[in-house]
Coordinates of C-alpha atoms in Angstrom, one line a residue:
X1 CA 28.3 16.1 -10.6
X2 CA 28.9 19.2 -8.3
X3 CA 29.6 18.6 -4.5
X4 CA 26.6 20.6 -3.4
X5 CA 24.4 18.5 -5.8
X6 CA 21.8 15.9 -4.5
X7 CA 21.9 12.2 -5.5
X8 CA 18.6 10.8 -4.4
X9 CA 17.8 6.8 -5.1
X10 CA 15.0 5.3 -5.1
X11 CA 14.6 1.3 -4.6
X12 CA 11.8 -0.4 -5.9
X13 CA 11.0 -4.4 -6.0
X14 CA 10.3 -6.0 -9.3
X15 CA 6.5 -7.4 -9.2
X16 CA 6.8 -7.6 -6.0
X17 CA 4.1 -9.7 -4.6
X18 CA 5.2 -12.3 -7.5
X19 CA 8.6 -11.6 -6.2
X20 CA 7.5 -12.8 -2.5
X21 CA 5.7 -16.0 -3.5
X22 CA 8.9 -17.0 -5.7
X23 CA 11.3 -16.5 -2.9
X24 CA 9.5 -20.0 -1.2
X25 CA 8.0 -21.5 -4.4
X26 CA 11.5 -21.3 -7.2
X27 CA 9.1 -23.3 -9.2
X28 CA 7.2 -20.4 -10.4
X29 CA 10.7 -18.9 -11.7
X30 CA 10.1 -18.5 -15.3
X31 CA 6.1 -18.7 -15.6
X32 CA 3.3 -16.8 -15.8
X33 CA 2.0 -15.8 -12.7
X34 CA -0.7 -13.6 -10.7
X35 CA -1.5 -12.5 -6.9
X36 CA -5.5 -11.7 -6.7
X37 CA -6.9 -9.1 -4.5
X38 CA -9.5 -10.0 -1.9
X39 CA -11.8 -12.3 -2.8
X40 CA -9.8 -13.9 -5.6
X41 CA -11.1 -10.9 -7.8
X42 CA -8.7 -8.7 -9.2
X43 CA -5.3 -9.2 -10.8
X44 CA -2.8 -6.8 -8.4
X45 CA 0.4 -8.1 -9.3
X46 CA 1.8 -10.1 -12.6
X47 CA 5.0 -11.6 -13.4
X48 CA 7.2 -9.9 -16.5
X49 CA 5.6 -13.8 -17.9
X50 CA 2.2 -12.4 -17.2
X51 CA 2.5 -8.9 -18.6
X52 CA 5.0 -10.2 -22.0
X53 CA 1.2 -12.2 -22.6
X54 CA -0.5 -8.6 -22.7
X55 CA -2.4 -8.9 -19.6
X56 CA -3.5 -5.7 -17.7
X57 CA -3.5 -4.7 -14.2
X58 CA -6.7 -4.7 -11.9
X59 CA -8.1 -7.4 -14.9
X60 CA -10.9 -9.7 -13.3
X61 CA -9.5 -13.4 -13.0
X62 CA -12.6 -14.5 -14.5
X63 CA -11.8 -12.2 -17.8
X64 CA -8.6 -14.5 -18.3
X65 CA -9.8 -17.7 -18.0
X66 CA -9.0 -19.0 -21.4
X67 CA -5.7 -17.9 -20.9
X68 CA -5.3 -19.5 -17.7
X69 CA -5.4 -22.6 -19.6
X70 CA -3.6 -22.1 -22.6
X71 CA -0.7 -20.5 -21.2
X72 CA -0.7 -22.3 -17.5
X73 CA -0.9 -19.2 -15.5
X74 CA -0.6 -19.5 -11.7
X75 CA -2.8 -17.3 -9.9
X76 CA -2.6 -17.3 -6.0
X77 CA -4.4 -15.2 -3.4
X78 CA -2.9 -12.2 -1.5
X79 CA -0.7 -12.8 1.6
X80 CA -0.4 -9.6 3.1
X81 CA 1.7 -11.1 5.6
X82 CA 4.3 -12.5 4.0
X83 CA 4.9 -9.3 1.8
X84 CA 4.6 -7.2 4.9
X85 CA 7.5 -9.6 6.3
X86 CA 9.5 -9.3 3.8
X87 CA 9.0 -5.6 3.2
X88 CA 9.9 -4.8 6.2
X89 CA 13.4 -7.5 5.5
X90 CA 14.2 -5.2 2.7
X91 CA 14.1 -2.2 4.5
X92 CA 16.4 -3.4 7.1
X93 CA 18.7 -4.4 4.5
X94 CA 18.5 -1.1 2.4
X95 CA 19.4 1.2 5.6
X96 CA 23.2 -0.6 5.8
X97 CA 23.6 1.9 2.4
X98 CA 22.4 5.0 3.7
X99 CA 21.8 7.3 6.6
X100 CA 18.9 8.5 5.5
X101 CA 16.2 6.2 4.2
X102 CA 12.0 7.2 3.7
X103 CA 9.6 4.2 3.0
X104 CA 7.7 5.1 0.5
X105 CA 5.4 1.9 0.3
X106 CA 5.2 -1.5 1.1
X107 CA 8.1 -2.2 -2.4
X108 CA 9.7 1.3 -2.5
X109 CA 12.3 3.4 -0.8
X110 CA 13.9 6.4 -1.4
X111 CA 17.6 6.7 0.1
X112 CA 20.2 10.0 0.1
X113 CA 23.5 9.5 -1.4
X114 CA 24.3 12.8 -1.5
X115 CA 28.5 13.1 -0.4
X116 CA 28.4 9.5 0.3
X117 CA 32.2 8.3 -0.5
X118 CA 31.2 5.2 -2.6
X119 CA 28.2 6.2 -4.0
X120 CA 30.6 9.5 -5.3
X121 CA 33.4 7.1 -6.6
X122 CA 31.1 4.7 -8.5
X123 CA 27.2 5.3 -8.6
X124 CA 26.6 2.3 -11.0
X125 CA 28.8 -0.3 -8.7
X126 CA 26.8 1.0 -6.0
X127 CA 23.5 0.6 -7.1
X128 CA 24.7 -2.8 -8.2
X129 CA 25.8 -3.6 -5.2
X130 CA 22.7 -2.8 -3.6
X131 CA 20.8 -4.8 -5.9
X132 CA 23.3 -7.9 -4.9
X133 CA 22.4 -7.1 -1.4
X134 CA 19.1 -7.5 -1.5
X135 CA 18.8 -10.4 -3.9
X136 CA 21.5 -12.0 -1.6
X137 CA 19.8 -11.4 2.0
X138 CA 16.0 -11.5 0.8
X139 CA 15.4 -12.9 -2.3
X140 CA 13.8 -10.0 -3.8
X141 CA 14.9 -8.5 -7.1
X142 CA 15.0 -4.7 -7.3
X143 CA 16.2 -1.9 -9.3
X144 CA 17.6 1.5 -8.5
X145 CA 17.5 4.2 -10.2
X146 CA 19.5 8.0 -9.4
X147 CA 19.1 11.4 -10.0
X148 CA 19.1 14.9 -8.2
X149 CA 15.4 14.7 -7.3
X150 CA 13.1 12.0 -6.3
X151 CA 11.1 12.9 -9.5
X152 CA 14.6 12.2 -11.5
X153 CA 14.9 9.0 -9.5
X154 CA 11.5 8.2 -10.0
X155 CA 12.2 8.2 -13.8
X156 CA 15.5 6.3 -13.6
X157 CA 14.1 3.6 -11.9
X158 CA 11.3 3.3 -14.5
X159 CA 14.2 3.4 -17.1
X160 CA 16.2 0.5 -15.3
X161 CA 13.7 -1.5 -15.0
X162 CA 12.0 -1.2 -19.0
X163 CA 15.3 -1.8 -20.8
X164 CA 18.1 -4.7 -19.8
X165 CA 20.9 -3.0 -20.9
X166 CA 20.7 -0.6 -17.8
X167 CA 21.4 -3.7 -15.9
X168 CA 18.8 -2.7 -13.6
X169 CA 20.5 0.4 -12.7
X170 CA 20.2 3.8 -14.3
X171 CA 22.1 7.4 -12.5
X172 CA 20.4 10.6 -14.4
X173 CA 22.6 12.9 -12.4
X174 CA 23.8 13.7 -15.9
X175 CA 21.9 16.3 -17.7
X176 CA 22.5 15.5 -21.4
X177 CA 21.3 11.6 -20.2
X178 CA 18.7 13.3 -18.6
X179 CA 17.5 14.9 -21.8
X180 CA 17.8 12.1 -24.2
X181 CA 15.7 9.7 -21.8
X182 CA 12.7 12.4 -21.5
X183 CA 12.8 12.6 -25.2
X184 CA 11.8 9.1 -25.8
X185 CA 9.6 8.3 -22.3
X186 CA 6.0 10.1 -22.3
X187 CA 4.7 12.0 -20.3
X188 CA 2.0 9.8 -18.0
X189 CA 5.4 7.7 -16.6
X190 CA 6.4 10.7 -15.1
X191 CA 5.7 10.4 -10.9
X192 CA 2.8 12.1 -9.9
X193 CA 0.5 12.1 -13.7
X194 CA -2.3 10.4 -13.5
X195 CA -4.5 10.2 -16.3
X196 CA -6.7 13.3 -16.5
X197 CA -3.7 15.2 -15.8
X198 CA -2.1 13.2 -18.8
X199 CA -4.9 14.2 -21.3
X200 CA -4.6 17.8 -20.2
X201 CA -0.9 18.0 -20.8
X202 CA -1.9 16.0 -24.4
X203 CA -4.4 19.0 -25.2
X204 CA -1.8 21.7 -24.6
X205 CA 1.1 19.6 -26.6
X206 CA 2.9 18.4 -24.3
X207 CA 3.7 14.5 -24.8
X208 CA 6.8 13.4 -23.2
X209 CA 8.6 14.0 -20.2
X210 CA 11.4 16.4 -22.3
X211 CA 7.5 18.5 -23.1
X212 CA 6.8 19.2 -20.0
X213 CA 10.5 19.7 -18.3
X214 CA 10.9 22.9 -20.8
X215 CA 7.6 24.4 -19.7
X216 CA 7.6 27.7 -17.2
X217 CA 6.6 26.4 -13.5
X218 CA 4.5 29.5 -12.9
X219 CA 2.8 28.8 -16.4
X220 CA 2.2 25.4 -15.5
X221 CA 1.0 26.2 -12.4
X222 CA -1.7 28.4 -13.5
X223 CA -2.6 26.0 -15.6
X224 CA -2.3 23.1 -13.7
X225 CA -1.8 23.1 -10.3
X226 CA 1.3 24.2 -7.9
X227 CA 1.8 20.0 -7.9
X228 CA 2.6 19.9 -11.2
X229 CA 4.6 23.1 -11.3
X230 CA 7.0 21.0 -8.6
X231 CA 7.1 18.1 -11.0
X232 CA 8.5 20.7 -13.8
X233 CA 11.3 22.3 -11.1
X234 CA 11.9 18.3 -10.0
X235 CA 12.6 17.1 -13.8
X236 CA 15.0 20.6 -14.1
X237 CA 17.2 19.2 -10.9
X238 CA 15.7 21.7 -8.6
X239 CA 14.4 19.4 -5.4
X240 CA 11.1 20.1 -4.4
X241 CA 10.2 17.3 -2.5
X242 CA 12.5 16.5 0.6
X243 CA 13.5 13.0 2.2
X244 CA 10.3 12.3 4.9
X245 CA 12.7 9.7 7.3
X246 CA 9.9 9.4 9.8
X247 CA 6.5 8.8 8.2
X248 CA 4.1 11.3 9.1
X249 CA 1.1 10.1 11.4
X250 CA -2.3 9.3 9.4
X251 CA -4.6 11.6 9.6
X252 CA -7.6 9.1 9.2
X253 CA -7.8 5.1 9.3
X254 CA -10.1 3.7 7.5
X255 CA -10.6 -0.5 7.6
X256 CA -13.1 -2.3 5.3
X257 CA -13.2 -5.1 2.7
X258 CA -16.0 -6.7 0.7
X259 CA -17.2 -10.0 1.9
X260 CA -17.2 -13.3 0.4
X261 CA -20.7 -13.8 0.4
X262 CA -24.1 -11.4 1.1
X263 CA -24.3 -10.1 4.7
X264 CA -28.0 -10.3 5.8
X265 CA -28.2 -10.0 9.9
X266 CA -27.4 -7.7 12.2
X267 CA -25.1 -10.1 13.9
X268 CA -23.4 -11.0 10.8
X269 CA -22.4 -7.3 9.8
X270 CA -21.8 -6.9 13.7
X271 CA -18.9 -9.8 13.7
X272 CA -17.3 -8.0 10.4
X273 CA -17.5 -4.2 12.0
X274 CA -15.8 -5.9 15.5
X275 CA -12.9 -6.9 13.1
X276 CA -12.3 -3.4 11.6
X277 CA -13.2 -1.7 14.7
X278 CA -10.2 -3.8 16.2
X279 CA -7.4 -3.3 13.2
X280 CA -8.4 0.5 13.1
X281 CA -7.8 1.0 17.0
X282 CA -4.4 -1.5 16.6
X283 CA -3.1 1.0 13.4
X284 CA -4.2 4.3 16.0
X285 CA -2.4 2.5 19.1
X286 CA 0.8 1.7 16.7
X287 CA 1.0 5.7 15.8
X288 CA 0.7 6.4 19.7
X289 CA -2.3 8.7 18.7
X290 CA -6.0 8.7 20.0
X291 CA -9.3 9.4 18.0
X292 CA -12.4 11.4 18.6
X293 CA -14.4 10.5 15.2
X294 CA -15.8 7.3 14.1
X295 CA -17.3 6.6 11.3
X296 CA -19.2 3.4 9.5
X297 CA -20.8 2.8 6.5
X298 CA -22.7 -0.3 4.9
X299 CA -23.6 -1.2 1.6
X300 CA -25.6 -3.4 -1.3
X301 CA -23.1 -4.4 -4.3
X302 CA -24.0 -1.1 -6.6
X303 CA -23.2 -3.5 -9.9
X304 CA -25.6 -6.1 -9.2
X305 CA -28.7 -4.8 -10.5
X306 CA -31.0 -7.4 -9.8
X307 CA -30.6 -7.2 -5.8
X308 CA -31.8 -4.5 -4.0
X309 CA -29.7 -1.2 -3.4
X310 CA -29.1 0.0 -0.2
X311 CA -26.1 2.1 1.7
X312 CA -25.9 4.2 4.8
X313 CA -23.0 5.5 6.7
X314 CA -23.9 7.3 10.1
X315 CA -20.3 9.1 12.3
X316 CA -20.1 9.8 16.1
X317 CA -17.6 12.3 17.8
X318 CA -16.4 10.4 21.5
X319 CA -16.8 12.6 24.4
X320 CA -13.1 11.8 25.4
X321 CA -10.6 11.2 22.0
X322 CA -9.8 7.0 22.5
X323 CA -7.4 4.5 21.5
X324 CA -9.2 1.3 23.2
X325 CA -10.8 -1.2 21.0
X326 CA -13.6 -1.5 23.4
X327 CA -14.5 2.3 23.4
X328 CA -14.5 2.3 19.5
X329 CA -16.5 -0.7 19.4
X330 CA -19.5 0.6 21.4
X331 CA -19.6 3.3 19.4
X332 CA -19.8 1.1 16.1
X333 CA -22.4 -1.0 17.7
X334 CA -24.5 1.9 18.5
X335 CA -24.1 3.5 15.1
X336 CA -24.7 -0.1 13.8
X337 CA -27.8 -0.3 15.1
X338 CA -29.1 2.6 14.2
X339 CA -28.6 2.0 10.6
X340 CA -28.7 -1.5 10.0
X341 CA -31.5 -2.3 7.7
X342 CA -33.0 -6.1 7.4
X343 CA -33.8 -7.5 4.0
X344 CA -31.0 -6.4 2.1
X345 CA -27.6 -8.6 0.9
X346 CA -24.6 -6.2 2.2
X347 CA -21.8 -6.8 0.4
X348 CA -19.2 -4.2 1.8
X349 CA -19.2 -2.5 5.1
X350 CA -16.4 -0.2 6.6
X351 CA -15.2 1.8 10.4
X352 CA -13.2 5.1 9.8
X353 CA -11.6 6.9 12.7
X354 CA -11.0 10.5 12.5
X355 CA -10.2 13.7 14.3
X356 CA -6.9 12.2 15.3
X357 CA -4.2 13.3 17.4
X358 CA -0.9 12.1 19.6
X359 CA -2.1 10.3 22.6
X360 CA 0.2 12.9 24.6
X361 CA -1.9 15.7 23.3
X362 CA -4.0 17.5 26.2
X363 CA -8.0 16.9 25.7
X364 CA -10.1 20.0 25.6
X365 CA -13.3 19.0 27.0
X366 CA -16.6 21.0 25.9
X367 CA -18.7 22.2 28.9
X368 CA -21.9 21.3 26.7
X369 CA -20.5 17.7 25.6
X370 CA -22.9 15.3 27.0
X371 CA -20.7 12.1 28.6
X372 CA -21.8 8.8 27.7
X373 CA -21.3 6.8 31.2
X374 CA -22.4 3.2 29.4
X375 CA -19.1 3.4 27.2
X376 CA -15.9 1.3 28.5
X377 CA -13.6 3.3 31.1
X378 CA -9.9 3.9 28.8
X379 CA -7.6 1.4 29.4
X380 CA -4.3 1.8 27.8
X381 CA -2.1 -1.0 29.4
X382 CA -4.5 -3.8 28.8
X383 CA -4.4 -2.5 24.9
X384 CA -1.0 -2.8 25.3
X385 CA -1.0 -6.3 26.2
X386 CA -3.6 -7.3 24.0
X387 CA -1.4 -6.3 21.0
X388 CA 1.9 -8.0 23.2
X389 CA 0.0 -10.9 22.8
X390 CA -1.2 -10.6 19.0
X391 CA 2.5 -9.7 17.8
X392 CA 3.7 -12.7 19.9
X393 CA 0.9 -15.3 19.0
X394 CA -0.7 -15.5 15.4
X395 CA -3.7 -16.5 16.5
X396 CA -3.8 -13.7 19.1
X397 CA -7.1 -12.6 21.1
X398 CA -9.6 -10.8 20.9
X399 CA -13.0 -8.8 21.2
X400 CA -15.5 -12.1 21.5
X401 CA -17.7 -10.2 18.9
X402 CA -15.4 -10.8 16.5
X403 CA -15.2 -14.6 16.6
X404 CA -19.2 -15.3 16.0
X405 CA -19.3 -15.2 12.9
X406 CA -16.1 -15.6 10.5
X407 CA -18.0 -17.2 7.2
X408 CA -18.2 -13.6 5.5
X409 CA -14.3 -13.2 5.4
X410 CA -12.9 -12.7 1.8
X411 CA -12.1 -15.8 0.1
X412 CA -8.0 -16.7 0.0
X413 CA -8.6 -20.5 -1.8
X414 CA -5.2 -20.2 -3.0
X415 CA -3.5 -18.5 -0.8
X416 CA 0.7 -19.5 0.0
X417 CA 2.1 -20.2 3.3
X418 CA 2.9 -18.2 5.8
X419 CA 6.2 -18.8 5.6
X420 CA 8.3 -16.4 7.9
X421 CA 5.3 -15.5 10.3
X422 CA 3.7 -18.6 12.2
X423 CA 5.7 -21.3 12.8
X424 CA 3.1 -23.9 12.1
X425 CA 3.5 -22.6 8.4
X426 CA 8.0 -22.7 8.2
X427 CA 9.4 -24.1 4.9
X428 CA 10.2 -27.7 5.2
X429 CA 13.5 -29.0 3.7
X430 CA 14.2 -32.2 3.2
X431 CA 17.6 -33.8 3.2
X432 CA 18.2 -36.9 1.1

């Protein structure tokens, strides 16, 4: 590998959401296990257990019932806590091995090796190390996969973590291993190829990864799109797509979920918007950025046909752009109000804020905006102690809309322990 030559890892967490729930329960070690979505609904993570018995992602629990039973699955509801927890534990760990380090989700990170000494002197005992690391300190298996781009680490992570002889490490920073992986993997693993994109590549015969890396970007990009033509340049060792360190600021927040049961008064819906209203303006205060756009929407459950249908979304622009929970509130409540129907069973319901920008940034004020005087004056430090309080307390406070009403919250009936977040919840040991 030439000196001027990238290494690029990327880190990724086996099952991960498994791999949090077996950190506190070492019972589940060895069996077949799922985490549901909200609700209970959906299968969003499965043990290797889980998958060796063929079952899918995104399959409804009900759908695997019978295997339930035969095969003693566990299924357990989402903690979004504790895998935030001990994202963010993995994380801390993973910077010791590099100085640069981009979060790429909540079980993923992408680190530079590029001139590092040890990485240089031994790539595999490095990204074995790492994986001892983290195993060590959190609990959580990963594998790590190498190459010049973060497409070519993308791929070497897939590779290390389908076949046991990699050990669970894989560096492609060698071009003939580089060409006799792409000649077996095909071409929907590759990062970035979703399945429309896979079918179109079928049609013009390309099928593997080895396909599509001998194509002609500007070919492909006619074709395809300029994303794609990257993807080609990426598999060739020609980095496309940088290292982002610092995550880039959202450009909308959107908060929703469906409810455990059917919605059907206005105060009901109200307590459920309060909630979202009240994350959304938490995520916009934790990106120091205000909003000028909100946006709701309600809605009837589409699949059940036997109910009546009905959906609406209505959107606002703030005289003044906000941060405060109470601004953004009004302004759902109005919009609430205005298309809030009785008689229907709404199922889903959702606040998106929009037209966002740094708090710092300088408001341009139209001469013809009209001011709305009834709305609640901006007040940025009692925000800031509200969420003080909330990161402090797990119980926290807040708006007094939100607490009337807390029956339509998704159903958790199996949901773990919060075992690293509220001390009510810690691990108890016992010592015989």
């Amino acid at each position: 590998m030439s000196p001027t030559q990238k290494r690029i890892a990327l880190v990724d967490a086996n099952n991960f959401y498994v791999s949090c729930e077996r950190v506190f329960r070492p019972d589940l070690i060895g069996k077949p296990v799922a985490v549901l979505s909200n609700n209970d609904g959906c299968i969003v993570s499965r043990s290797q257990e889980l998958k060796d018995l063929g079952v899918k992602m995104a399959v409804p629990a009900f759908q695997i019932q019978h295997l339930v039973e035969q095969h003693n699955i566990q299924l357990l509801s989402s903690n979004y806590g504790l895998y935030a927890d001990l994202s963010a534990r993995v994380m801390s760990v993973l910077e010791a091995f590099s100085p640069s380090l981009e979060i790429y989700s909540i079980d993923e990170a992408f680190l530079d090796f590029t001139d590092l000494y040890p990485c240089e002197k031994d790539p595999i005992a490095y990204g074995k190390q790492i994986k001892r690391t983290v195993q060590q300190y959190t609990g959580i298996p990963v594998c790590v996969g190498m190459g010049p781009t973060k497409t070519l680490a993308k791929l070497a992570n897939f590779a290390a973590k389908k076949w046991k002889q990699t050990g669970g490490v894989l560096d492609l920073s060698d071009p003939k291993r580089q060409e006799k992986l792409m000649r077996i993997v095909p071409v929907n693993e590759v990062w970035g190829i979703g399945r429309q994109t896979n079918s179109k590549l079928n049609q013009f015969g390309i099928h593997t990864v080895w396909d599509l890396a001998q194509q002609a970007p500007q070919k492909i990009q006619q074709q395809f799109s300029i994303v794609v033509a990257r993807t080609v340049m990426e598999l060739n060792g020609i980095a496309c797509l940088e290292l982002e360190e610092i995550a880039p600021d959202k450009q909308q927040i959107v908060c929703s979920r469906t409810f455990s049961r059917r919605l059907t008064t206005l105060q009901e819906l109200m307590s459920a918007m309060a909630e979202f209203a009240s994350r959304a303006a938490e995520k916009l205060r934790q990106q120091h950025s205000v909003a000028s756009g909100v946006t709701i929407f309600i809605r009837t459950n589409v699949f059940a046909e036997h109910e009546r249908q009905y959906q609406r979304s209505a959107s606002v622009k703030l005289d003044t752009p906000s941060q405060d929970t109470r601004v953004i509130l009004a302004a759902v409540h109005r919009l609430l109000e205005v298309i809030f129907k009785p008689g229907y069973g709404y199922y889903k319901c959702g606040v998106q804020l929009s037209d966002i920008q740094a708090q710092t940034a300088p408001g341009q004020i139209d001469l013809f905006d009209w001011v709305d005087n009834d709305l609640p004056t901006e007040n940025r430090p009692l925000m800031q102690a509200v969420d003080q309080i909330n990161r402090r307390f797990p119980k926290g406070i807040a708006i007094a809309t939100t607490k009337i009403d807390q029956t339509w919250k998704p159903r958790a009936d199996r949901i773990s322990q919060r075992y690293t977040t509220d001390w009510r919840e810690l691990m108890t040991v016992y010592c015989r």
